Amino acid sequence: MEARGARLDLAVNVAVAQPPAFVAEAIVREVPRLAAYPDPTAATETLAAELGVPAGCVLLTNGSAEAFTLVARLRPWREPLVVEPQFTEPAEALRHAGTPATAHLLDPATGWAVDGASVPAAADLVVVGNPTNPTSRLHPREQILRLVDTATTPDDRVLLVDEAFLDVSTDPAQTVVPDAACRTAGDRTILVTGSLTKTFGLAGLRAGYVVGPEREIDRLRRLQPHWSVNALALAAVLTVCTPRGRDFRDEQRARLRANASHLAATLRACGLHVPVDPDGPFVLAQHPRAASLREGLRATGIAVRRADTFWGLDDTWLRFAARDSGPVDELAAGIRQIEEEIR
Ligand SMILES: Cc1ncc(COP(=O)(O)O)c(C=O)c1O
């Protein structure tokens, strides 16, 4: 954990340092009812209504991390494929399930654009993040849907889209949640994962979900341990699906969009290469001596995320969370100082 003990954390992509008071209060109000086992019915129905899909198309999960594990165990996958570079958990879950994925590497020269035609037709599971962590690239929904084109993909192809950051991205309308819920006969299956973790500062609570066709959601539910989503997480789901929750999310989106633009401009002004304008609440940037830069920043108490742990990226890449201008100005001062030292 790169941010541990840091004075300034630009490594972890959670939007806020703590959950908003209205969410914390809703969680605390639930405490007296903790003697009862959790019942996800109301939270599932409420979230489904919020997403505009039938309740049977939604499964609440113990964070989207649990959803990745359930999908990895959904079938004995023949040729699972992960579009890379991307968040490492889905590939890890597949490896643990005994069906390691092939890495389908996108080209940085294209801005890591997804090209459905270049994904091997044999893949029966395709995993993609939208927007993708760590590239901060948002793929247009037309490109995502090409990955399940009925003319060019196998009948049993399943597409898993991780939309953990979509609600605070440049264009939340690129979601494929409606497509996931409304599959008709002959259509390929789409599953979409989402999370309360990032936007609402709830990494420790574990509140996520997966949306898909009812039949697949039923299968995933059968694989899920009972009471996987605790009553406090259910209370949080209910409270973010309210006008207050929506307002908070919209505020965070506005704030993070401004922050991400400012961060990208600041990094460019400091001489780093930022190949794509960020669509997500983080920026991926390149520097020939990124490893020394990261270590130098760490010595001054500023944590940034190494990116060489992601497929297809080496130690010239770093990822920065879209913090407010104060911390970003401090980061810029730190970069300039270390540049002098490592030049
Ligand atoms: C792209 C992406 N998806 C999902 C997750 C995990 O989210 P959750 O806390 O819901 O398991 C992360 C966490 O870092 C992430 O970066």
mmCIF file of C-alpha atoms and ligand atoms in Angstrom:
data_model
loop_
_atom_site.group_PDB
_atom_site.id
_atom_site.type_symbol
_atom_site.label_atom_id
_atom_site.label_comp_id
_atom_site.label_asym_id
_atom_site.label_seq_id
_atom_site.Cartn_x
_atom_site.Cartn_y
_atom_site.Cartn_z
ATOM 1 C CA MET A 1 0.000 0.000 0.000
ATOM 2 C CA GLU A 2 1.872 2.955 -1.342
ATOM 3 C CA ALA A 3 -0.130 5.592 0.483
ATOM 4 C CA ARG A 4 0.472 4.178 3.975
ATOM 5 C CA GLY A 5 1.957 6.841 6.227
ATOM 6 C CA ALA A 6 2.080 9.420 3.445
ATOM 7 C CA ARG A 7 1.415 13.070 4.249
ATOM 8 C CA LEU A 8 -0.200 13.552 0.863
ATOM 9 C CA ASP A 9 -1.888 10.622 -0.859
ATOM 10 C CA LEU A 10 -2.206 10.817 -4.634
ATOM 11 C CA ALA A 11 -1.917 7.041 -4.972
ATOM 12 C CA VAL A 12 -5.364 5.830 -3.908
ATOM 13 C CA ASN A 13 -8.262 6.653 -6.212
ATOM 14 C CA VAL A 14 -10.984 7.027 -3.570
ATOM 15 C CA ALA A 15 -12.586 10.444 -4.166
ATOM 16 C CA VAL A 16 -12.970 11.605 -0.572
ATOM 17 C CA ALA A 17 -10.917 11.128 2.593
ATOM 18 C CA GLN A 18 -14.005 9.968 4.498
ATOM 19 C CA PRO A 19 -17.617 9.142 3.650
ATOM 20 C CA PRO A 20 -19.998 12.120 3.559
ATOM 21 C CA ALA A 21 -21.854 12.754 6.831
ATOM 22 C CA PHE A 22 -25.261 11.724 5.466
ATOM 23 C CA VAL A 23 -23.874 8.290 4.524
ATOM 24 C CA ALA A 24 -22.009 7.882 7.819
ATOM 25 C CA GLU A 25 -25.212 8.789 9.698
ATOM 26 C CA ALA A 26 -27.273 6.262 7.722
ATOM 27 C CA ILE A 27 -24.721 3.578 8.586
ATOM 28 C CA VAL A 28 -24.762 4.490 12.286
ATOM 29 C CA ARG A 29 -28.598 4.441 12.303
ATOM 30 C CA GLU A 30 -28.415 0.819 11.181
ATOM 31 C CA VAL A 31 -26.249 -0.306 14.104
ATOM 32 C CA PRO A 32 -29.126 -1.084 16.557
ATOM 33 C CA ARG A 33 -30.553 -3.496 13.954
ATOM 34 C CA LEU A 34 -27.332 -5.500 13.575
ATOM 35 C CA ALA A 35 -28.686 -8.409 15.616
ATOM 36 C CA ALA A 36 -30.687 -9.392 12.517
ATOM 37 C CA TYR A 37 -29.248 -11.076 9.437
ATOM 38 C CA PRO A 38 -29.085 -8.713 6.473
ATOM 39 C CA ASP A 39 -31.885 -8.786 3.883
ATOM 40 C CA PRO A 40 -30.759 -7.276 0.562
ATOM 41 C CA THR A 41 -34.268 -7.059 -0.970
ATOM 42 C CA ALA A 42 -35.014 -3.366 -0.383
ATOM 43 C CA ALA A 43 -31.508 -2.165 -1.267
ATOM 44 C CA THR A 44 -31.494 -4.305 -4.422
ATOM 45 C CA GLU A 45 -34.881 -2.961 -5.537
ATOM 46 C CA THR A 46 -33.871 0.614 -4.785
ATOM 47 C CA LEU A 47 -30.548 0.360 -6.611
ATOM 48 C CA ALA A 48 -32.237 -1.321 -9.575
ATOM 49 C CA ALA A 49 -34.746 1.533 -9.784
ATOM 50 C CA GLU A 50 -31.860 4.011 -9.598
ATOM 51 C CA LEU A 51 -30.104 2.214 -12.462
ATOM 52 C CA GLY A 52 -33.374 1.907 -14.416
ATOM 53 C CA VAL A 53 -33.283 -1.894 -14.633
ATOM 54 C CA PRO A 54 -35.476 -4.693 -13.190
ATOM 55 C CA ALA A 55 -34.537 -5.802 -9.665
ATOM 56 C CA GLY A 56 -33.873 -9.334 -10.931
ATOM 57 C CA CYS A 57 -31.015 -7.951 -13.031
ATOM 58 C CA VAL A 58 -29.061 -6.689 -10.004
ATOM 59 C CA LEU A 59 -26.972 -8.562 -7.462
ATOM 60 C CA LEU A 60 -25.437 -6.619 -4.584
ATOM 61 C CA THR A 61 -21.919 -7.792 -3.811
ATOM 62 C CA ASN A 62 -19.228 -7.384 -1.194
ATOM 63 C CA GLY A 63 -17.561 -4.696 -3.317
ATOM 64 C CA SER A 64 -17.021 -5.160 -7.032
ATOM 65 C CA ALA A 65 -14.073 -7.358 -6.035
ATOM 66 C CA GLU A 66 -16.572 -10.059 -4.998
ATOM 67 C CA ALA A 67 -18.396 -9.646 -8.311
ATOM 68 C CA PHE A 68 -15.132 -10.331 -10.181
ATOM 69 C CA THR A 69 -14.662 -13.514 -8.152
ATOM 70 C CA LEU A 70 -18.232 -14.671 -8.813
ATOM 71 C CA VAL A 71 -17.908 -14.022 -12.553
ATOM 72 C CA ALA A 72 -14.584 -15.882 -12.617
ATOM 73 C CA ARG A 73 -16.447 -18.897 -11.199
ATOM 74 C CA LEU A 74 -19.577 -18.467 -13.331
ATOM 75 C CA ARG A 75 -18.439 -21.040 -15.917
ATOM 76 C CA PRO A 76 -15.328 -23.062 -16.627
ATOM 77 C CA TRP A 77 -14.085 -20.376 -19.045
ATOM 78 C CA ARG A 78 -12.368 -21.644 -22.182
ATOM 79 C CA GLU A 79 -10.466 -18.546 -23.215
ATOM 80 C CA PRO A 80 -10.970 -15.636 -20.861
ATOM 81 C CA LEU A 81 -9.352 -12.413 -21.978
ATOM 82 C CA VAL A 82 -8.653 -9.166 -20.116
ATOM 83 C CA VAL A 83 -8.219 -5.922 -22.020
ATOM 84 C CA GLU A 84 -5.014 -4.432 -20.625
ATOM 85 C CA PRO A 85 -3.576 -2.362 -19.084
ATOM 86 C CA GLN A 86 -6.287 -2.499 -16.484
ATOM 87 C CA PHE A 87 -7.090 -2.982 -12.784
ATOM 88 C CA THR A 88 -5.493 -6.266 -11.748
ATOM 89 C CA GLU A 89 -8.300 -7.856 -9.669
ATOM 90 C CA PRO A 90 -10.395 -9.411 -12.482
ATOM 91 C CA ALA A 91 -7.326 -11.227 -13.875
ATOM 92 C CA GLU A 92 -6.372 -12.305 -10.342
ATOM 93 C CA ALA A 93 -9.872 -13.663 -9.739
ATOM 94 C CA LEU A 94 -9.687 -15.661 -12.976
ATOM 95 C CA ARG A 95 -6.267 -17.019 -12.020
ATOM 96 C CA HIS A 96 -7.604 -18.090 -8.613
ATOM 97 C CA ALA A 97 -10.562 -19.765 -10.321
ATOM 98 C CA GLY A 98 -8.105 -21.856 -12.343
ATOM 99 C CA THR A 99 -8.754 -20.186 -15.722
ATOM 100 C CA PRO A 100 -5.974 -17.630 -16.204
ATOM 101 C CA ALA A 101 -6.828 -14.913 -18.714
ATOM 102 C CA THR A 102 -4.959 -13.891 -21.825
ATOM 103 C CA ALA A 103 -3.856 -10.257 -21.739
ATOM 104 C CA HIS A 104 -5.135 -8.294 -24.726
ATOM 105 C CA LEU A 105 -2.795 -5.328 -24.782
ATOM 106 C CA LEU A 106 -4.047 -2.023 -26.115
ATOM 107 C CA ASP A 107 -1.649 0.276 -27.919
ATOM 108 C CA PRO A 108 -0.603 3.490 -26.125
ATOM 109 C CA ALA A 109 -0.048 5.050 -29.574
ATOM 110 C CA THR A 110 -3.834 4.886 -30.148
ATOM 111 C CA GLY A 111 -4.526 6.286 -26.686
ATOM 112 C CA TRP A 112 -5.366 2.728 -25.587
ATOM 113 C CA ALA A 113 -8.454 2.677 -27.798
ATOM 114 C CA VAL A 114 -10.465 -0.548 -27.782
ATOM 115 C CA ASP A 115 -10.887 -2.065 -31.210
ATOM 116 C CA GLY A 116 -13.467 -4.848 -31.081
ATOM 117 C CA ALA A 117 -12.196 -6.341 -34.332
ATOM 118 C CA SER A 118 -8.736 -7.003 -32.880
ATOM 119 C CA VAL A 119 -10.023 -9.005 -29.904
ATOM 120 C CA PRO A 120 -9.621 -12.716 -30.704
ATOM 121 C CA ALA A 121 -12.987 -14.206 -31.664
ATOM 122 C CA ALA A 122 -12.333 -17.302 -29.560
ATOM 123 C CA ALA A 123 -12.516 -15.396 -26.262
ATOM 124 C CA ASP A 124 -15.597 -16.534 -24.336
ATOM 125 C CA LEU A 125 -15.099 -13.960 -21.556
ATOM 126 C CA VAL A 126 -13.847 -10.443 -22.270
ATOM 127 C CA VAL A 127 -13.139 -8.077 -19.378
ATOM 128 C CA VAL A 128 -12.766 -4.336 -19.868
ATOM 129 C CA GLY A 129 -12.770 -1.341 -17.504
ATOM 130 C CA ASN A 130 -14.697 1.781 -18.509
ATOM 131 C CA PRO A 131 -13.184 4.212 -17.853
ATOM 132 C CA THR A 132 -10.104 2.083 -17.505
ATOM 133 C CA ASN A 133 -7.865 2.177 -14.472
ATOM 134 C CA PRO A 134 -4.991 3.147 -14.895
ATOM 135 C CA THR A 135 -5.178 4.725 -18.398
ATOM 136 C CA SER A 136 -8.131 7.008 -17.526
ATOM 137 C CA ARG A 137 -9.519 6.294 -20.980
ATOM 138 C CA LEU A 138 -13.298 6.142 -21.463
ATOM 139 C CA HIS A 139 -14.322 3.889 -24.330
ATOM 140 C CA PRO A 140 -17.419 4.914 -26.304
ATOM 141 C CA ARG A 141 -20.297 2.504 -25.685
ATOM 142 C CA GLU A 142 -20.409 1.643 -29.416
ATOM 143 C CA GLN A 143 -16.874 0.253 -29.105
ATOM 144 C CA ILE A 144 -17.767 -1.655 -25.950
ATOM 145 C CA LEU A 145 -20.844 -3.145 -27.617
ATOM 146 C CA ARG A 146 -18.745 -4.301 -30.575
ATOM 147 C CA LEU A 147 -17.131 -6.746 -28.184
ATOM 148 C CA VAL A 148 -20.476 -8.583 -28.159
ATOM 149 C CA ASP A 149 -21.414 -8.068 -31.787
ATOM 150 C CA THR A 150 -23.623 -11.034 -32.736
ATOM 151 C CA ALA A 151 -22.093 -11.206 -36.222
ATOM 152 C CA THR A 152 -18.473 -11.532 -35.134
ATOM 153 C CA THR A 153 -18.372 -13.046 -31.630
ATOM 154 C CA PRO A 154 -19.068 -16.571 -30.360
ATOM 155 C CA ASP A 155 -22.615 -17.312 -29.109
ATOM 156 C CA ASP A 156 -21.372 -17.904 -25.612
ATOM 157 C CA ARG A 157 -19.240 -14.726 -25.339
ATOM 158 C CA VAL A 158 -19.725 -12.894 -22.037
ATOM 159 C CA LEU A 159 -18.569 -9.313 -21.702
ATOM 160 C CA LEU A 160 -17.733 -7.969 -18.240
ATOM 161 C CA VAL A 161 -17.505 -4.174 -18.033
ATOM 162 C CA ASP A 162 -16.142 -2.654 -14.834
ATOM 163 C CA GLU A 163 -17.794 0.751 -14.451
ATOM 164 C CA ALA A 164 -16.414 1.521 -10.970
ATOM 165 C CA PHE A 165 -15.392 5.052 -12.022
ATOM 166 C CA LEU A 166 -18.025 5.778 -14.671
ATOM 167 C CA ASP A 167 -20.268 7.951 -12.466
ATOM 168 C CA VAL A 168 -17.487 10.528 -12.058
ATOM 169 C CA SER A 169 -16.102 10.231 -15.592
ATOM 170 C CA THR A 170 -16.345 12.694 -18.478
ATOM 171 C CA ASP A 171 -19.466 10.964 -19.802
ATOM 172 C CA PRO A 172 -21.520 8.645 -17.584
ATOM 173 C CA ALA A 173 -23.909 8.175 -20.551
ATOM 174 C CA GLN A 174 -21.403 5.686 -21.980
ATOM 175 C CA THR A 175 -22.697 3.107 -19.496
ATOM 176 C CA VAL A 176 -23.831 -0.254 -20.844
ATOM 177 C CA VAL A 177 -26.004 -1.006 -17.788
ATOM 178 C CA PRO A 178 -29.249 -0.806 -19.854
ATOM 179 C CA ASP A 179 -27.720 -3.125 -22.475
ATOM 180 C CA ALA A 180 -26.688 -5.599 -19.768
ATOM 181 C CA ALA A 181 -30.210 -5.839 -18.372
ATOM 182 C CA CYS A 182 -32.119 -6.034 -21.655
ATOM 183 C CA ARG A 183 -30.606 -8.949 -23.536
ATOM 184 C CA THR A 184 -32.877 -10.799 -25.915
ATOM 185 C CA ALA A 185 -32.522 -14.286 -27.384
ATOM 186 C CA GLY A 186 -29.357 -14.609 -29.448
ATOM 187 C CA ASP A 187 -27.700 -11.643 -27.760
ATOM 188 C CA ARG A 188 -24.362 -12.135 -26.061
ATOM 189 C CA THR A 189 -24.329 -11.662 -22.306
ATOM 190 C CA ILE A 190 -23.150 -8.378 -20.815
ATOM 191 C CA LEU A 191 -22.352 -8.045 -17.111
ATOM 192 C CA VAL A 192 -21.550 -4.664 -15.560
ATOM 193 C CA THR A 193 -19.943 -4.136 -12.174
ATOM 194 C CA GLY A 194 -20.257 -0.970 -10.126
ATOM 195 C CA SER A 195 -19.201 0.206 -6.706
ATOM 196 C CA LEU A 196 -19.868 2.710 -3.935
ATOM 197 C CA THR A 197 -16.193 2.547 -2.943
ATOM 198 C CA LYS A 198 -14.690 5.351 -4.985
ATOM 199 C CA THR A 199 -17.245 8.126 -5.119
ATOM 200 C CA PHE A 200 -18.569 7.795 -1.580
ATOM 201 C CA GLY A 201 -15.314 7.002 0.240
ATOM 202 C CA LEU A 202 -16.480 3.525 1.311
ATOM 203 C CA ALA A 203 -13.589 1.188 0.462
ATOM 204 C CA GLY A 204 -13.741 -0.302 3.966
ATOM 205 C CA LEU A 205 -17.476 -1.033 3.863
ATOM 206 C CA ARG A 206 -17.503 -3.263 0.749
ATOM 207 C CA ALA A 207 -20.535 -2.247 -1.268
ATOM 208 C CA GLY A 208 -20.688 -3.112 -4.949
ATOM 209 C CA TYR A 209 -22.990 -4.736 -7.461
ATOM 210 C CA VAL A 210 -23.271 -6.534 -10.747
ATOM 211 C CA VAL A 211 -25.952 -5.984 -13.378
ATOM 212 C CA GLY A 212 -26.813 -8.520 -16.042
ATOM 213 C CA PRO A 213 -29.531 -10.691 -17.545
ATOM 214 C CA GLU A 214 -31.732 -12.257 -14.856
ATOM 215 C CA ARG A 215 -30.617 -15.799 -15.641
ATOM 216 C CA GLU A 216 -26.943 -14.954 -15.175
ATOM 217 C CA ILE A 217 -27.644 -12.897 -12.079
ATOM 218 C CA ASP A 218 -29.465 -15.913 -10.592
ATOM 219 C CA ARG A 219 -26.401 -18.057 -11.310
ATOM 220 C CA LEU A 220 -24.095 -15.515 -9.726
ATOM 221 C CA ARG A 221 -26.384 -15.316 -6.684
ATOM 222 C CA ARG A 222 -26.165 -19.064 -6.230
ATOM 223 C CA LEU A 223 -22.362 -18.805 -6.162
ATOM 224 C CA GLN A 224 -22.424 -16.026 -3.552
ATOM 225 C CA PRO A 225 -22.027 -16.886 0.144
ATOM 226 C CA HIS A 226 -25.139 -16.084 2.191
ATOM 227 C CA TRP A 227 -25.220 -12.636 3.809
ATOM 228 C CA SER A 228 -22.226 -11.534 1.783
ATOM 229 C CA VAL A 229 -23.380 -7.924 1.830
ATOM 230 C CA ASN A 230 -23.718 -6.737 5.419
ATOM 231 C CA ALA A 231 -26.522 -4.572 6.796
ATOM 232 C CA LEU A 232 -24.318 -1.453 7.038
ATOM 233 C CA ALA A 233 -23.441 -1.739 3.341
ATOM 234 C CA LEU A 234 -27.152 -2.180 2.531
ATOM 235 C CA ALA A 235 -27.936 1.006 4.495
ATOM 236 C CA ALA A 236 -25.286 2.823 2.471
ATOM 237 C CA VAL A 237 -26.781 1.587 -0.817
ATOM 238 C CA LEU A 238 -30.219 2.840 0.248
ATOM 239 C CA THR A 239 -28.887 6.259 1.206
ATOM 240 C CA VAL A 240 -26.851 6.889 -1.947
ATOM 241 C CA CYS A 241 -29.995 6.190 -3.997
ATOM 242 C CA THR A 242 -31.684 9.360 -2.753
ATOM 243 C CA PRO A 243 -31.692 12.954 -4.026
ATOM 244 C CA ARG A 244 -28.964 13.689 -1.484
ATOM 245 C CA GLY A 245 -26.877 10.786 -2.771
ATOM 246 C CA ARG A 246 -27.356 11.938 -6.351
ATOM 247 C CA ASP A 247 -26.413 15.519 -5.479
ATOM 248 C CA PHE A 248 -23.282 14.347 -3.718
ATOM 249 C CA ARG A 249 -22.279 12.203 -6.693
ATOM 250 C CA ASP A 250 -22.864 15.103 -9.090
ATOM 251 C CA GLU A 251 -20.775 17.415 -6.893
ATOM 252 C CA GLN A 252 -17.970 14.873 -6.801
ATOM 253 C CA ARG A 253 -18.135 14.448 -10.537
ATOM 254 C CA ALA A 254 -17.846 18.213 -11.123
ATOM 255 C CA ARG A 255 -15.022 18.477 -8.616
ATOM 256 C CA LEU A 256 -13.109 15.479 -9.957
ATOM 257 C CA ARG A 257 -13.505 16.575 -13.585
ATOM 258 C CA ALA A 258 -12.002 19.975 -12.764
ATOM 259 C CA ASN A 259 -9.311 18.327 -10.637
ATOM 260 C CA ALA A 260 -8.364 15.819 -13.332
ATOM 261 C CA SER A 261 -7.999 18.539 -15.981
ATOM 262 C CA HIS A 262 -5.910 20.681 -13.651
ATOM 263 C CA LEU A 263 -3.776 17.697 -12.645
ATOM 264 C CA ALA A 264 -3.124 16.704 -16.282
ATOM 265 C CA ALA A 265 -2.181 20.290 -17.178
ATOM 266 C CA THR A 266 0.079 20.527 -14.118
ATOM 267 C CA LEU A 267 1.870 17.267 -14.909
ATOM 268 C CA ARG A 268 2.359 18.367 -18.523
ATOM 269 C CA ALA A 269 3.737 21.712 -17.327
ATOM 270 C CA CYS A 270 6.165 19.755 -15.120
ATOM 271 C CA GLY A 271 7.431 17.946 -18.240
ATOM 272 C CA LEU A 272 5.623 14.630 -17.816
ATOM 273 C CA HIS A 273 4.019 12.969 -20.827
ATOM 274 C CA VAL A 274 0.252 12.607 -20.424
ATOM 275 C CA PRO A 275 -0.845 10.734 -23.547
ATOM 276 C CA VAL A 276 -4.621 11.033 -23.117
ATOM 277 C CA ASP A 277 -6.744 13.653 -21.434
ATOM 278 C CA PRO A 278 -8.153 11.912 -18.371
ATOM 279 C CA ASP A 279 -11.742 10.672 -18.537
ATOM 280 C CA GLY A 280 -11.548 9.186 -15.049
ATOM 281 C CA PRO A 281 -10.592 10.723 -11.676
ATOM 282 C CA PHE A 282 -6.886 9.915 -12.134
ATOM 283 C CA VAL A 283 -4.114 10.631 -14.607
ATOM 284 C CA LEU A 284 -1.587 8.233 -16.106
ATOM 285 C CA ALA A 285 1.686 9.955 -16.943
ATOM 286 C CA GLN A 286 5.122 8.994 -18.170
ATOM 287 C CA HIS A 287 8.548 10.216 -17.153
ATOM 288 C CA PRO A 288 11.877 8.676 -18.159
ATOM 289 C CA ARG A 289 12.940 8.471 -14.502
ATOM 290 C CA ALA A 290 9.509 7.842 -13.016
ATOM 291 C CA ALA A 291 10.802 5.347 -10.437
ATOM 292 C CA SER A 292 13.284 7.881 -8.997
ATOM 293 C CA LEU A 293 10.625 10.557 -9.137
ATOM 294 C CA ARG A 294 8.207 8.384 -7.164
ATOM 295 C CA GLU A 295 10.820 7.504 -4.575
ATOM 296 C CA GLY A 296 11.878 11.154 -4.272
ATOM 297 C CA LEU A 297 8.267 12.238 -3.768
ATOM 298 C CA ARG A 298 7.745 9.480 -1.215
ATOM 299 C CA ALA A 299 10.735 10.754 0.773
ATOM 300 C CA THR A 300 8.935 14.109 1.044
ATOM 301 C CA GLY A 301 5.718 12.384 2.177
ATOM 302 C CA ILE A 302 3.895 12.437 -1.173
ATOM 303 C CA ALA A 303 2.575 9.063 -2.380
ATOM 304 C CA VAL A 304 1.860 8.444 -6.057
ATOM 305 C CA ARG A 305 0.993 5.091 -7.628
ATOM 306 C CA ARG A 306 3.600 3.063 -9.487
ATOM 307 C CA ALA A 307 2.112 1.749 -12.706
ATOM 308 C CA ASP A 308 4.586 -0.981 -13.626
ATOM 309 C CA THR A 309 2.387 -3.482 -11.777
ATOM 310 C CA PHE A 310 -0.202 -3.099 -14.583
ATOM 311 C CA TRP A 311 0.124 -5.233 -17.711
ATOM 312 C CA GLY A 312 1.835 -3.422 -20.567
ATOM 313 C CA LEU A 313 3.261 -0.560 -18.511
ATOM 314 C CA ASP A 314 6.824 -0.270 -17.298
ATOM 315 C CA ASP A 315 8.542 1.761 -14.604
ATOM 316 C CA THR A 316 8.377 4.946 -16.656
ATOM 317 C CA TRP A 317 4.668 5.265 -15.816
ATOM 318 C CA LEU A 318 2.963 6.705 -12.745
ATOM 319 C CA ARG A 319 -0.703 7.172 -11.838
ATOM 320 C CA PHE A 320 -1.931 10.208 -9.924
ATOM 321 C CA ALA A 321 -5.315 10.624 -8.187
ATOM 322 C CA ALA A 322 -7.239 13.792 -9.119
ATOM 323 C CA ARG A 323 -6.896 15.654 -5.832
ATOM 324 C CA ASP A 324 -7.796 19.302 -5.225
ATOM 325 C CA SER A 325 -5.528 22.127 -6.391
ATOM 326 C CA GLY A 326 -3.710 22.557 -3.041
ATOM 327 C CA PRO A 327 -2.253 19.037 -2.987
ATOM 328 C CA VAL A 328 -1.620 19.152 -6.750
ATOM 329 C CA ASP A 329 0.336 22.404 -6.406
ATOM 330 C CA GLU A 330 2.345 20.754 -3.649
ATOM 331 C CA LEU A 331 2.933 17.769 -5.914
ATOM 332 C CA ALA A 332 4.153 20.082 -8.698
ATOM 333 C CA ALA A 333 6.596 21.783 -6.317
ATOM 334 C CA GLY A 334 7.821 18.351 -5.208
ATOM 335 C CA ILE A 335 8.279 17.170 -8.811
ATOM 336 C CA ARG A 336 10.231 20.306 -9.755
ATOM 337 C CA GLN A 337 12.507 19.948 -6.756
ATOM 338 C CA ILE A 338 13.204 16.250 -7.411
ATOM 339 C CA GLU A 339 13.760 16.895 -11.116
ATOM 340 C CA GLU A 340 16.631 19.189 -10.115
ATOM 341 C CA GLU A 341 18.066 16.470 -7.898
ATOM 342 C CA ILE A 342 17.791 13.562 -10.371
ATOM 343 C CA ARG A 343 18.686 15.490 -13.528
HETATM 344 C C1 LIG B 1 -11.228 -0.133 -11.738
HETATM 345 C C2 LIG B 1 -11.575 -0.669 -10.392
HETATM 346 N N1 LIG B 1 -12.643 -1.470 -10.265
HETATM 347 C C3 LIG B 1 -13.001 -1.980 -9.069
HETATM 348 C C4 LIG B 1 -12.266 -1.703 -7.943
HETATM 349 C C5 LIG B 1 -12.642 -2.346 -6.647
HETATM 350 O O1 LIG B 1 -13.764 -1.778 -6.157
HETATM 351 P P1 LIG B 1 -14.487 -2.389 -4.864
HETATM 352 O O2 LIG B 1 -13.966 -1.651 -3.692
HETATM 353 O O3 LIG B 1 -15.922 -2.155 -5.145
HETATM 354 O O4 LIG B 1 -14.155 -3.846 -4.786
HETATM 355 C C6 LIG B 1 -11.161 -0.876 -8.017
HETATM 356 C C7 LIG B 1 -10.377 -0.580 -6.810
HETATM 357 O O5 LIG B 1 -9.291 -0.085 -6.851
HETATM 358 C C8 LIG B 1 -10.803 -0.347 -9.272
HETATM 359 O O6 LIG B 1 -9.746 0.439 -9.408
#
